[in-house]
Amino acid sequence: MAGHSQFKNIMHRKGRQDAQKSKLFGKLAREITVAAKLGTPDPAMNPRLRAAVIAARQENMPKDNIERAIKKALGSDGENYDEIRYEGYGPGGVAVIVEALTDNRNRAASDIRSFFTKSGGNLGETGSVSFMFDRTGIIEYDRSVASDDAVLDAAIEAGADDVISGEGGHEIYASTEGYRDVAKALEAKFGEPRKAALIWKPQNTVAVDDETGEKLLKLMDLLNEHDDVQNVYANFEVSDALVAKMGG
């Protein structure tokens, strides 16, 4: 696929300044707490919590912070967060899905709606764009973990649906039902992945010109910088030159 797909950089973030790191740790901790509260506090028995802990480790979140976030779920006085999925169209008619964890639904909806409006897009109803995406599990490994053939063979044996290997590493996709078993089998063979999560994968991506792409990347940044937003998915593709220009 030519150009730079937004899907390849779902968590589109620029830089790693202290303020951004602190905000990121807050989001990761929130996901850990919610995952532990919804299931068991044992990552080995709770796939969502396992995914959240892996994500936190990848960002070098201190072990104490991770353990504190899990313990927070066990207390009765912890904050309660609502899980909300927003769907809409960004500039150029690009489909966007936003996953949020919020303790104030009205604030989150108002802020996210304003981001879409200011960018020239519009927020739609739930289900308005998700039919253009597949809900799927993804397990990612660094390129150095094994050869393309070795990863492909292991993924097939584990029951994965698809494998994409490239310069950025190995991406293994699995159904929502089989994702946990596939992740376990691969981890037994290759060790802990750099990412293991359920995502929204676009069925197709649309190429946009640099002017529209710049507006879209700015919208992605606005959304990702919001405290309540956990993940942003979109189905557009921009040029590598624009990505370099935008610093991403």
Coordinates of N, CA and C in Angstrom, one line a residue:
M1 N 0.8 -1.2 0.0 CA 0.0 0.0 0.0 C 0.9 1.2 0.0
A2 N 0.7 2.1 -1.0 CA 1.5 3.3 -1.0 C 1.1 4.3 0.0
G3 N 2.0 5.1 0.4 CA 1.7 6.2 1.4 C 1.7 5.7 2.8
H4 N 1.2 6.5 3.6 CA 1.2 6.3 5.1 C -0.3 6.1 5.5
S5 N -0.6 4.9 6.0 CA -2.0 4.7 6.4 C -2.1 5.1 7.9
Q6 N -3.2 5.8 8.2 CA -3.5 6.2 9.5 C -3.6 5.0 10.4
F7 N -4.1 3.9 9.9 CA -4.3 2.7 10.7 C -2.9 2.1 11.2
K8 N -1.9 2.4 10.4 CA -0.5 2.0 10.9 C 0.0 2.8 12.1
N9 N -0.7 3.9 12.3 CA -0.3 4.7 13.5 C -1.5 5.1 14.2
I10 N -2.3 4.1 14.7 CA -3.6 4.3 15.3 C -3.5 5.3 16.5
M11 N -2.5 5.1 17.3 CA -2.3 6.1 18.4 C -1.4 7.2 18.0
H12 N -1.9 8.0 17.1 CA -1.1 9.1 16.5 C -0.7 10.2 17.5
R13 N 0.6 10.1 18.0 CA 1.0 11.1 18.9 C 2.4 11.6 18.5
K14 N 2.6 12.9 18.8 CA 3.9 13.5 18.5 C 4.7 13.8 19.7
G15 N 6.0 13.4 19.7 CA 6.9 13.7 20.8 C 6.6 12.9 22.1
R16 N 7.4 13.1 23.1 CA 7.2 12.4 24.3 C 7.7 13.3 25.5
Q17 N 7.2 14.5 25.4 CA 7.5 15.5 26.5 C 6.9 15.0 27.8
D18 N 7.4 15.5 28.9 CA 6.9 15.1 30.2 C 5.4 15.3 30.4
A19 N 4.9 16.4 30.0 CA 3.4 16.7 30.1 C 2.6 15.6 29.3
Q20 N 3.1 15.3 28.1 CA 2.4 14.3 27.3 C 2.5 12.9 28.0
K21 N 3.7 12.6 28.5 CA 3.9 11.4 29.2 C 3.0 11.2 30.4
S22 N 2.9 12.3 31.2 CA 2.0 12.2 32.3 C 0.5 12.0 31.9
K23 N 0.1 12.6 30.8 CA -1.2 12.5 30.3 C -1.4 11.0 29.8
L24 N -0.4 10.5 29.1 CA -0.5 9.2 28.6 C -0.6 8.2 29.7
F25 N 0.2 8.3 30.8 CA 0.2 7.4 31.9 C -1.2 7.5 32.6
G26 N -1.8 8.6 32.6 CA -3.2 8.8 33.2 C -4.2 8.0 32.4
K27 N -4.1 8.0 31.0 CA -5.0 7.2 30.2 C -4.7 5.8 30.3
L28 N -3.5 5.4 30.4 CA -3.2 3.9 30.5 C -3.7 3.4 31.9
A29 N -3.5 4.2 32.9 CA -3.9 3.8 34.3 C -5.5 3.7 34.3
R30 N -6.1 4.6 33.6 CA -7.6 4.5 33.6 C -8.1 3.2 32.9
E31 N -7.4 2.9 31.8 CA -7.8 1.6 31.1 C -7.5 0.4 32.0
I32 N -6.4 0.4 32.7 CA -6.0 -0.7 33.6 C -7.1 -0.8 34.7
T33 N -7.5 0.3 35.3 CA -8.5 0.3 36.3 C -9.8 -0.3 35.9
V34 N -10.3 0.2 34.7 CA -11.5 -0.2 34.2 C -11.5 -1.7 33.8
A35 N -10.4 -2.1 33.2 CA -10.3 -3.5 32.8 C -10.3 -4.4 34.0
A36 N -9.6 -4.0 35.1 CA -9.5 -4.8 36.3 C -10.9 -4.9 37.0
K37 N -11.6 -3.7 36.9 CA -12.9 -3.7 37.6 C -14.0 -4.5 36.8
L38 N -13.9 -4.6 35.5 CA -14.8 -5.3 34.7 C -14.6 -6.8 34.7
G39 N -13.3 -7.2 35.0 CA -13.0 -8.6 35.0 C -12.3 -9.0 36.3
T40 N -11.4 -9.9 36.2 CA -10.5 -10.2 37.4 C -9.3 -9.4 37.4
P41 N -8.8 -9.1 38.6 CA -7.5 -8.2 38.7 C -6.3 -9.0 38.3
D42 N -6.4 -10.2 37.8 CA -5.2 -11.0 37.4 C -5.1 -10.9 35.9
P43 N -4.0 -10.2 35.4 CA -3.8 -10.1 34.0 C -3.7 -11.4 33.2
A44 N -3.3 -12.5 33.9 CA -3.2 -13.8 33.2 C -4.6 -14.4 32.9
M45 N -5.6 -13.9 33.7 CA -7.0 -14.4 33.5 C -7.9 -13.4 32.8
N46 N -7.4 -12.2 32.6 CA -8.2 -11.1 32.1 C -7.5 -10.5 30.8
P47 N -8.0 -10.9 29.6 CA -7.3 -10.5 28.4 C -7.2 -9.0 28.2
R48 N -8.3 -8.3 28.6 CA -8.3 -6.8 28.4 C -7.3 -6.2 29.4
L49 N -7.2 -6.7 30.6 CA -6.2 -6.2 31.5 C -4.8 -6.5 31.1
R50 N -4.6 -7.7 30.6 CA -3.3 -8.1 30.0 C -2.9 -7.1 28.9
A51 N -3.8 -6.8 28.0 CA -3.5 -5.9 26.9 C -3.1 -4.5 27.5
A52 N -3.9 -4.1 28.5 CA -3.6 -2.7 29.1 C -2.2 -2.7 29.8
V53 N -1.9 -3.8 30.4 CA -0.6 -3.8 31.1 C 0.6 -3.8 30.1
I54 N 0.4 -4.6 29.0 CA 1.4 -4.6 28.0 C 1.6 -3.2 27.4
A55 N 0.5 -2.5 27.1 CA 0.6 -1.2 26.6 C 1.3 -0.3 27.5
A56 N 1.0 -0.4 28.8 CA 1.7 0.4 29.8 C 3.2 0.1 29.9
R57 N 3.6 -1.1 29.8 CA 5.0 -1.5 29.8 C 5.7 -0.9 28.6
Q58 N 5.0 -1.0 27.4 CA 5.7 -0.5 26.2 C 6.0 1.0 26.3
E59 N 5.2 1.7 27.1 CA 5.4 3.2 27.3 C 6.3 3.4 28.6
N60 N 6.9 2.4 29.1 CA 7.8 2.5 30.3 C 7.1 3.1 31.5
M61 N 5.8 2.7 31.7 CA 5.1 3.1 32.8 C 5.6 2.4 34.0
P62 N 6.0 3.0 35.1 CA 6.5 2.4 36.3 C 5.6 1.2 36.8
K63 N 6.2 0.2 37.3 CA 5.5 -1.0 37.8 C 4.6 -0.6 39.0
D64 N 5.0 0.4 39.8 CA 4.2 0.8 40.9 C 2.9 1.5 40.4
N65 N 3.0 2.2 39.4 CA 1.8 2.9 38.8 C 0.8 1.9 38.3
I66 N 1.3 0.8 37.6 CA 0.5 -0.3 37.1 C -0.2 -1.0 38.3
E67 N 0.5 -1.3 39.3 CA -0.1 -2.0 40.4 C -1.1 -1.2 41.2
R68 N -0.8 0.1 41.3 CA -1.7 1.1 41.9 C -3.0 1.2 41.2
A69 N -2.9 1.2 39.8 CA -4.1 1.3 39.0 C -5.0 0.0 39.2
I70 N -4.4 -1.1 39.3 CA -5.1 -2.4 39.5 C -5.8 -2.4 40.9
K71 N -5.0 -2.0 41.9 CA -5.6 -1.9 43.2 C -6.8 -0.9 43.3
K72 N -6.7 0.1 42.5 CA -7.8 1.1 42.5 C -9.1 0.5 42.2
A73 N -9.1 -0.5 41.3 CA -10.3 -1.2 40.9 C -10.9 -2.0 42.0
L74 N -10.1 -2.4 42.9 CA -10.6 -3.2 44.0 C -11.3 -2.4 45.1
G75 N -11.0 -1.1 45.2 CA -11.6 -0.2 46.2 C -13.0 0.2 45.8
S76 N -13.8 0.5 46.8 CA -15.2 0.9 46.5 C -15.4 2.4 46.2
D77 N -14.3 3.1 46.5 CA -14.4 4.6 46.4 C -13.7 5.1 45.1
G78 N -13.4 4.2 44.2 CA -12.7 4.5 42.9 C -13.7 5.2 42.0
E79 N -13.1 6.0 41.0 CA -14.0 6.7 40.1 C -14.7 5.6 39.2
N80 N -15.8 6.0 38.7 CA -16.5 5.2 37.7 C -16.5 5.8 36.4
Y81 N -16.0 5.1 35.4 CA -15.9 5.6 34.0 C -16.9 4.9 33.1
D82 N -17.5 5.7 32.2 CA -18.4 5.1 31.2 C -17.5 4.9 29.9
E83 N -17.8 3.7 29.3 CA -17.1 3.5 28.0 C -18.1 3.9 26.9
I84 N -17.6 4.8 26.1 CA -18.4 5.4 25.0 C -17.7 5.3 23.7
R85 N -18.4 4.9 22.6 CA -17.8 5.0 21.3 C -18.5 6.1 20.5
Y86 N -17.7 7.0 20.0 CA -18.2 8.0 19.1 C -17.8 7.7 17.7
E87 N -18.7 8.0 16.7 CA -18.4 7.8 15.3 C -18.8 9.0 14.5
G88 N -18.0 9.3 13.5 CA -18.3 10.4 12.7 C -17.5 10.5 11.4
Y89 N -17.6 11.6 10.7 CA -16.9 11.8 9.5 C -16.0 13.0 9.7
G90 N -14.7 12.9 9.3 CA -13.8 14.0 9.4 C -13.7 14.7 8.0
P91 N -12.7 15.6 7.8 CA -12.6 16.2 6.5 C -12.4 15.2 5.4
G92 N -13.0 15.5 4.3 CA -12.9 14.6 3.1 C -13.8 13.4 3.2
G93 N -14.7 13.4 4.2 CA -15.6 12.3 4.4 C -15.0 11.0 4.9
V94 N -13.8 11.2 5.6 CA -13.1 10.1 6.2 C -13.8 9.6 7.4
A95 N -14.0 8.3 7.6 CA -14.6 7.7 8.7 C -13.7 7.6 9.9
V96 N -14.3 8.0 11.1 CA -13.5 8.1 12.3 C -14.2 7.5 13.5
I97 N -13.6 6.6 14.2 CA -14.1 6.0 15.5 C -13.3 6.5 16.6
V98 N -13.9 6.9 17.7 CA -13.3 7.4 18.9 C -13.8 6.6 20.1
E99 N -12.8 6.0 20.8 CA -13.2 5.2 22.0 C -12.8 6.1 23.2
A100 N -13.7 6.3 24.1 CA -13.5 7.1 25.3 C -13.8 6.4 26.6
L101 N -13.2 6.8 27.7 CA -13.5 6.4 29.0 C -13.7 7.7 29.8
T102 N -14.9 8.0 30.2 CA -15.1 9.3 30.8 C -16.0 9.2 32.1
D103 N -15.7 10.2 33.0 CA -16.6 10.3 34.2 C -17.6 11.4 34.0
N104 N -17.6 12.0 32.8 CA -18.6 13.1 32.5 C -19.0 13.0 31.0
R105 N -20.0 12.3 30.8 CA -20.5 12.0 29.4 C -20.8 13.3 28.6
N106 N -21.4 14.2 29.3 CA -21.8 15.5 28.6 C -20.6 16.3 28.2
R107 N -19.5 16.3 29.0 CA -18.3 17.0 28.7 C -17.6 16.4 27.5
A108 N -17.5 15.0 27.6 CA -16.8 14.3 26.5 C -17.5 14.5 25.2
A109 N -18.9 14.3 25.2 CA -19.6 14.5 23.9 C -19.5 15.9 23.3
S110 N -19.6 16.9 24.2 CA -19.5 18.3 23.8 C -18.1 18.6 23.1
D111 N -17.1 18.1 23.8 CA -15.7 18.4 23.4 C -15.4 17.7 22.0
I112 N -15.8 16.4 22.0 CA -15.5 15.6 20.8 C -16.3 16.1 19.6
R113 N -17.6 16.5 19.8 CA -18.4 17.1 18.8 C -17.8 18.4 18.2
S114 N -17.3 19.2 19.1 CA -16.7 20.5 18.7 C -15.4 20.2 17.9
F115 N -14.6 19.2 18.2 CA -13.4 18.9 17.4 C -13.8 18.5 16.0
F116 N -14.8 17.7 15.9 CA -15.3 17.3 14.5 C -15.8 18.5 13.7
T117 N -16.6 19.3 14.4 CA -17.2 20.5 13.7 C -16.1 21.5 13.3
K118 N -15.1 21.8 14.1 CA -14.1 22.7 13.8 C -13.2 22.2 12.7
S119 N -13.1 20.9 12.5 CA -12.2 20.4 11.5 C -12.9 20.3 10.1
G120 N -14.2 20.6 10.1 CA -15.0 20.5 8.9 C -15.7 19.2 8.7
G121 N -15.7 18.4 9.8 CA -16.4 17.1 9.8 C -17.7 17.2 10.6
N122 N -18.2 16.0 10.9 CA -19.4 16.0 11.8 C -19.5 14.7 12.5
L123 N -20.0 14.8 13.8 CA -20.2 13.6 14.6 C -21.5 12.9 14.3
G124 N -21.5 11.6 14.1 CA -22.7 10.9 13.7 C -23.3 10.1 14.9
E125 N -24.2 9.2 14.6 CA -24.8 8.3 15.5 C -23.9 7.1 15.7
T126 N -24.0 6.4 16.8 CA -23.3 5.1 16.9 C -23.7 4.1 15.8
G127 N -22.8 3.6 15.1 CA -23.1 2.7 14.0 C -23.0 3.4 12.7
S128 N -22.8 4.7 12.7 CA -22.8 5.4 11.4 C -21.6 5.2 10.5
V129 N -20.5 4.8 11.1 CA -19.3 4.4 10.3 C -18.6 3.1 10.7
S130 N -19.0 2.5 11.8 CA -18.4 1.3 12.3 C -18.6 0.1 11.3
F131 N -19.6 0.2 10.5 CA -19.8 -0.9 9.5 C -18.7 -0.9 8.5
M132 N -17.9 0.1 8.4 CA -16.8 0.1 7.5 C -15.5 -0.4 8.1
F133 N -15.6 -0.8 9.3 CA -14.4 -1.4 10.1 C -14.8 -2.8 10.6
D134 N -13.7 -3.6 10.8 CA -13.9 -4.9 11.4 C -13.4 -4.8 12.8
R135 N -14.1 -5.4 13.8 CA -13.6 -5.5 15.1 C -12.7 -6.7 15.2
T136 N -11.5 -6.6 15.5 CA -10.5 -7.7 15.4 C -9.4 -7.6 16.4
G137 N -8.8 -8.7 16.7 CA -7.7 -8.7 17.6 C -6.4 -8.5 16.9
I138 N -5.4 -7.8 17.4 CA -4.1 -7.6 16.8 C -3.0 -8.0 17.8
I139 N -2.0 -8.7 17.4 CA -0.8 -9.0 18.2 C 0.4 -8.5 17.4
E140 N 1.2 -7.6 18.0 CA 2.3 -7.1 17.3 C 3.6 -7.5 17.9
Y141 N 4.6 -7.8 17.0 CA 6.0 -8.1 17.5 C 7.0 -7.3 16.7
D142 N 8.1 -7.0 17.3 CA 9.2 -6.4 16.6 C 9.7 -7.3 15.5
R143 N 10.3 -6.6 14.5 CA 10.8 -7.4 13.3 C 11.8 -8.4 13.7
S144 N 12.6 -8.1 14.8 CA 13.7 -9.0 15.2 C 13.3 -10.3 15.9
V145 N 12.0 -10.4 16.2 CA 11.7 -11.6 17.0 C 11.8 -12.9 16.3
A146 N 11.5 -12.9 15.0 CA 11.6 -14.1 14.2 C 11.5 -13.7 12.7
S147 N 11.8 -14.6 11.8 CA 11.7 -14.4 10.4 C 10.2 -14.3 10.0
D148 N 9.9 -13.8 8.8 CA 8.5 -13.7 8.3 C 7.9 -15.1 8.3
D149 N 8.6 -16.0 7.8 CA 8.1 -17.4 7.6 C 7.8 -18.0 9.0
A150 N 8.7 -17.8 9.9 CA 8.5 -18.4 11.3 C 7.3 -17.8 12.0
V151 N 7.1 -16.5 11.8 CA 5.9 -15.8 12.4 C 4.7 -16.3 11.7
L152 N 4.7 -16.4 10.4 CA 3.5 -16.9 9.6 C 3.1 -18.3 10.0
D153 N 4.1 -19.2 10.1 CA 3.8 -20.6 10.5 C 3.2 -20.6 11.9
A154 N 3.8 -19.9 12.8 CA 3.3 -19.9 14.2 C 1.9 -19.3 14.3
A155 N 1.7 -18.3 13.5 CA 0.3 -17.6 13.5 C -0.7 -18.6 13.0
I156 N -0.4 -19.3 11.9 CA -1.3 -20.2 11.3 C -1.6 -21.3 12.3
E157 N -0.6 -21.8 12.9 CA -0.8 -22.9 13.9 C -1.6 -22.5 15.1
A158 N -1.5 -21.2 15.4 CA -2.2 -20.6 16.6 C -3.7 -20.3 16.2
G159 N -4.0 -20.3 14.9 CA -5.4 -20.0 14.5 C -5.6 -18.6 14.1
A160 N -4.6 -17.8 13.8 CA -4.8 -16.4 13.4 C -5.4 -16.3 12.0
D161 N -6.0 -15.2 11.7 CA -6.7 -14.9 10.5 C -5.8 -14.4 9.4
D162 N -4.8 -13.6 9.8 CA -4.0 -12.9 8.8 C -2.7 -12.4 9.5
V163 N -1.6 -12.3 8.7 CA -0.3 -11.8 9.1 C 0.2 -10.8 8.1
I164 N 0.7 -9.7 8.6 CA 1.4 -8.7 7.8 C 2.7 -8.5 8.4
S165 N 3.8 -8.8 7.6 CA 5.1 -8.5 8.1 C 5.8 -7.5 7.2
G166 N 6.5 -6.5 7.8 CA 7.1 -5.5 7.1 C 8.2 -4.9 7.9
E167 N 8.8 -3.7 7.4 CA 9.9 -3.1 8.1 C 9.5 -2.7 9.6
G168 N 8.2 -2.4 9.8 CA 7.8 -2.0 11.1 C 7.6 -3.1 12.1
G169 N 7.6 -4.4 11.6 CA 7.4 -5.5 12.5 C 6.4 -6.5 12.0
H170 N 5.9 -7.3 12.8 CA 4.9 -8.3 12.5 C 3.6 -8.0 13.1
E171 N 2.5 -8.0 12.3 CA 1.2 -7.8 12.8 C 0.3 -9.0 12.5
I172 N -0.2 -9.6 13.6 CA -1.0 -10.8 13.5 C -2.4 -10.5 13.9
Y173 N -3.3 -10.9 13.0 CA -4.8 -10.5 13.3 C -5.5 -11.8 13.6
A174 N -6.5 -11.7 14.5 CA -7.3 -12.8 15.0 C -8.7 -12.4 15.2
S175 N -9.6 -13.3 15.1 CA -11.0 -13.0 15.4 C -11.2 -12.6 16.9
T176 N -12.3 -11.9 17.2 CA -12.5 -11.5 18.6 C -12.6 -12.7 19.5
E177 N -13.2 -13.8 18.9 CA -13.4 -15.0 19.7 C -12.1 -15.7 19.9
G178 N -11.2 -15.8 18.9 CA -10.0 -16.5 19.0 C -8.8 -15.7 19.4
Y179 N -8.9 -14.4 19.5 CA -7.8 -13.5 19.8 C -7.0 -13.9 21.1
R180 N -7.7 -14.3 22.1 CA -7.0 -14.6 23.4 C -6.1 -15.8 23.2
D181 N -6.7 -16.9 22.6 CA -5.9 -18.1 22.4 C -4.7 -17.9 21.5
V182 N -4.9 -17.1 20.4 CA -3.8 -16.8 19.5 C -2.7 -16.1 20.2
A183 N -3.1 -15.1 21.0 CA -2.1 -14.3 21.7 C -1.3 -15.1 22.7
K184 N -2.0 -16.1 23.4 CA -1.3 -17.0 24.4 C -0.3 -17.9 23.6
A185 N -0.7 -18.4 22.5 CA 0.1 -19.3 21.8 C 1.4 -18.6 21.3
L186 N 1.2 -17.4 20.7 CA 2.3 -16.7 20.2 C 3.3 -16.2 21.3
E187 N 2.7 -15.8 22.5 CA 3.5 -15.4 23.6 C 4.4 -16.5 24.1
A188 N 3.8 -17.7 24.1 CA 4.6 -18.9 24.5 C 5.8 -19.2 23.6
K189 N 5.6 -18.8 22.4 CA 6.7 -19.0 21.4 C 7.7 -17.9 21.3
F190 N 7.1 -16.7 21.2 CA 8.0 -15.5 21.0 C 8.2 -14.5 22.2
G191 N 7.5 -14.8 23.3 CA 7.6 -13.9 24.4 C 6.5 -12.8 24.3
E192 N 6.5 -11.9 25.3 CA 5.5 -10.9 25.3 C 5.5 -10.0 24.1
P193 N 4.3 -9.7 23.5 CA 4.3 -8.9 22.3 C 4.4 -7.4 22.7
R194 N 4.7 -6.6 21.7 CA 4.7 -5.1 22.0 C 3.3 -4.5 22.1
K195 N 2.3 -5.3 21.5 CA 0.9 -4.9 21.6 C 0.0 -6.1 21.4
A196 N -1.0 -6.1 22.2 CA -2.1 -7.1 22.0 C -3.4 -6.5 22.4
A197 N -4.3 -6.3 21.5 CA -5.5 -5.6 21.8 C -6.6 -5.8 20.8
L198 N -7.8 -5.5 21.2 CA -8.9 -5.5 20.2 C -9.0 -4.1 19.6
I199 N -9.1 -4.0 18.3 CA -9.1 -2.8 17.6 C -10.2 -2.7 16.5
W200 N -10.4 -1.5 16.0 CA -11.3 -1.4 14.8 C -10.4 -1.2 13.6
K201 N -10.4 -2.2 12.7 CA -9.5 -2.2 11.5 C -10.4 -1.8 10.3
P202 N -10.0 -0.8 9.6 CA -10.8 -0.4 8.4 C -10.7 -1.4 7.3
Q203 N -11.9 -1.7 6.7 CA -11.9 -2.7 5.6 C -11.2 -2.1 4.4
N204 N -11.2 -0.8 4.2 CA -10.5 -0.2 3.1 C -10.0 1.1 3.6
T205 N -8.9 1.6 3.0 CA -8.5 3.0 3.3 C -8.6 3.9 2.1
V206 N -8.8 5.2 2.3 CA -9.0 6.1 1.2 C -7.8 7.1 1.2
A207 N -7.2 7.3 0.1 CA -6.1 8.2 0.0 C -6.6 9.7 -0.1
V208 N -6.0 10.6 0.7 CA -6.5 12.0 0.7 C -5.3 12.8 0.3
D209 N -5.6 14.0 -0.3 CA -4.5 14.9 -0.7 C -3.9 15.6 0.6
D210 N -2.8 16.3 0.4 CA -2.1 16.8 1.6 C -2.9 17.8 2.4
E211 N -3.7 18.6 1.7 CA -4.5 19.7 2.4 C -5.5 19.0 3.3
T212 N -6.2 18.0 2.8 CA -7.2 17.3 3.6 C -6.5 16.5 4.7
G213 N -5.3 15.9 4.3 CA -4.6 15.1 5.2 C -4.1 15.9 6.4
E214 N -3.7 17.1 6.2 CA -3.2 18.0 7.3 C -4.4 18.2 8.3
K215 N -5.5 18.5 7.7 CA -6.7 18.7 8.6 C -7.0 17.5 9.4
L216 N -6.9 16.3 8.7 CA -7.2 15.1 9.4 C -6.2 14.8 10.5
L217 N -5.0 15.0 10.3 CA -3.9 14.7 11.3 C -4.1 15.6 12.5
K218 N -4.5 16.9 12.2 CA -4.7 17.8 13.3 C -5.9 17.4 14.1
L219 N -6.9 16.8 13.4 CA -8.1 16.3 14.2 C -7.7 15.1 15.0
M220 N -6.9 14.2 14.5 CA -6.4 13.1 15.2 C -5.6 13.5 16.5
D221 N -4.8 14.6 16.3 CA -4.1 15.1 17.5 C -5.0 15.7 18.6
L222 N -6.0 16.5 18.1 CA -6.9 17.1 19.0 C -7.7 16.0 19.8
L223 N -8.1 14.9 19.1 CA -8.8 13.9 19.8 C -7.9 13.1 20.8
N224 N -6.7 12.7 20.3 CA -5.8 11.9 21.1 C -5.4 12.7 22.4
E225 N -5.3 14.0 22.3 CA -4.8 14.8 23.4 C -5.9 15.0 24.5
H226 N -7.2 14.7 24.1 CA -8.2 14.9 25.1 C -8.1 13.8 26.2
D227 N -8.3 14.2 27.4 CA -8.1 13.3 28.6 C -9.0 12.0 28.5
D228 N -10.2 12.2 28.0 CA -11.2 11.1 28.0 C -11.0 10.1 26.8
V229 N -10.2 10.5 25.8 CA -10.1 9.7 24.6 C -9.0 8.6 24.8
Q230 N -9.3 7.4 24.6 CA -8.4 6.3 24.7 C -7.8 5.9 23.4
N231 N -8.6 5.7 22.3 CA -8.2 5.3 21.0 C -8.9 6.0 19.9
V232 N -8.2 6.2 18.8 CA -8.8 6.8 17.6 C -8.5 6.0 16.4
Y233 N -9.5 5.6 15.6 CA -9.3 4.9 14.4 C -9.9 5.6 13.2
A234 N -9.2 5.5 12.1 CA -9.7 6.2 10.9 C -9.3 5.4 9.7
N235 N -9.9 5.7 8.6 CA -9.7 4.8 7.4 C -9.0 5.6 6.2
F236 N -8.1 6.6 6.6 CA -7.5 7.4 5.5 C -6.0 7.1 5.4
E237 N -5.5 7.5 4.3 CA -4.1 7.3 4.0 C -3.5 8.6 3.5
V238 N -2.3 9.0 4.0 CA -1.7 10.2 3.6 C -0.3 10.0 3.1
S239 N 0.3 11.0 2.4 CA 1.6 10.8 1.9 C 2.7 10.8 3.0
D240 N 3.8 10.1 2.7 CA 4.9 10.0 3.7 C 5.4 11.4 3.9
A241 N 5.4 12.3 2.8 CA 5.9 13.6 2.9 C 5.1 14.4 3.9
L242 N 3.8 14.3 3.9 CA 3.0 15.0 4.9 C 3.2 14.6 6.3
V243 N 3.4 13.2 6.5 CA 3.7 12.7 7.8 C 5.0 13.3 8.3
A244 N 6.0 13.4 7.5 CA 7.3 14.0 7.9 C 7.1 15.5 8.2
K245 N 6.3 16.1 7.4 CA 6.1 17.6 7.6 C 5.4 17.8 9.0
M246 N 4.4 17.0 9.3 CA 3.7 17.1 10.5 C 4.4 16.6 11.7
G247 N 5.6 16.0 11.5 CA 6.4 15.5 12.6 C 5.9 14.2 13.2
G248 N 5.1 13.5 12.5 CA 4.6 12.2 13.0 C 5.3 11.0 12.4

